[in-house]
């Protein structure tokens, strides 16, 4: 168990760093958006590349930020009963959900997204707009994001198993009140 908990901490650290990169990507997207709007209105200059990089950055922020969102327990929960049950029951709900639903779905999404990216990369797929950007970098965010989310799900699974076994406590996992 100590090795698995060390692996969990390493995954958490990786996704925390990637989350910090996402913070800067948000700033970059805002600056590009503001700069593009200012140049369009002040000088009647604009570029399709500036418009496209905004949605590409948004895609990167969402796909790369999902893993740190899971780590921070800030993801959306569908289970209405979750907020009414004890922390021990929550652990079991999380265990079952991660094993039966999250991990298999992430494996499937990763498996489906790799050829989607690979075909785009192989064909050097670009936007049809004049001055548009290549599509493969943003399509790469899909398998990368699903892989990072899979790793974080494994980390969460390790922590839940350790908590059920009494090796660690997870008060911080449930610090956010559910509404």
PDB file of C-alpha atoms in Angstrom, residues 79 82 85-100 157 160-161 163-165 174:
ATOM      1  CA  UNK A  79     -25.818  10.953  -7.353  1.00  0.00           C
ATOM      2  CA  UNK A  82     -24.434  11.161  -2.105  1.00  0.00           C
ATOM      3  CA  UNK A  85     -25.014   9.339   3.272  1.00  0.00           C
ATOM      4  CA  UNK A  86     -22.119   8.879   5.656  1.00  0.00           C
ATOM      5  CA  UNK A  87     -18.507   9.400   4.574  1.00  0.00           C
ATOM      6  CA  UNK A  88     -17.946   5.631   4.723  1.00  0.00           C
ATOM      7  CA  UNK A  89     -20.822   5.052   2.318  1.00  0.00           C
ATOM      8  CA  UNK A  90     -19.461   7.794   0.076  1.00  0.00           C
ATOM      9  CA  UNK A  91     -16.178   5.911  -0.114  1.00  0.00           C
ATOM     10  CA  UNK A  92     -17.986   2.800  -1.300  1.00  0.00           C
ATOM     11  CA  UNK A  93     -20.048   4.783  -3.821  1.00  0.00           C
ATOM     12  CA  UNK A  94     -16.808   6.279  -5.154  1.00  0.00           C
ATOM     13  CA  UNK A  95     -15.108   2.874  -5.311  1.00  0.00           C
ATOM     14  CA  UNK A  96     -17.952   1.297  -7.257  1.00  0.00           C
ATOM     15  CA  UNK A  97     -18.313   4.330  -9.521  1.00  0.00           C
ATOM     16  CA  UNK A  98     -14.616   4.513 -10.332  1.00  0.00           C
ATOM     17  CA  UNK A  99     -14.229   0.770 -10.956  1.00  0.00           C
ATOM     18  CA  UNK A 100     -17.473   0.082 -12.838  1.00  0.00           C
ATOM     19  CA  UNK A 157      -9.218   4.726  -6.398  1.00  0.00           C
ATOM     20  CA  UNK A 160     -10.449   5.319  -1.486  1.00  0.00           C
ATOM     21  CA  UNK A 161      -9.119   1.787  -1.012  1.00  0.00           C
ATOM     22  CA  UNK A 163      -9.345   4.947   3.353  1.00  0.00           C
ATOM     23  CA  UNK A 164     -11.646   1.906   3.434  1.00  0.00           C
ATOM     24  CA  UNK A 165      -8.765  -0.143   4.859  1.00  0.00           C
ATOM     25  CA  UNK A 174     -15.128  15.681   1.205  1.00  0.00           C
TER      26      UNK A 174
END
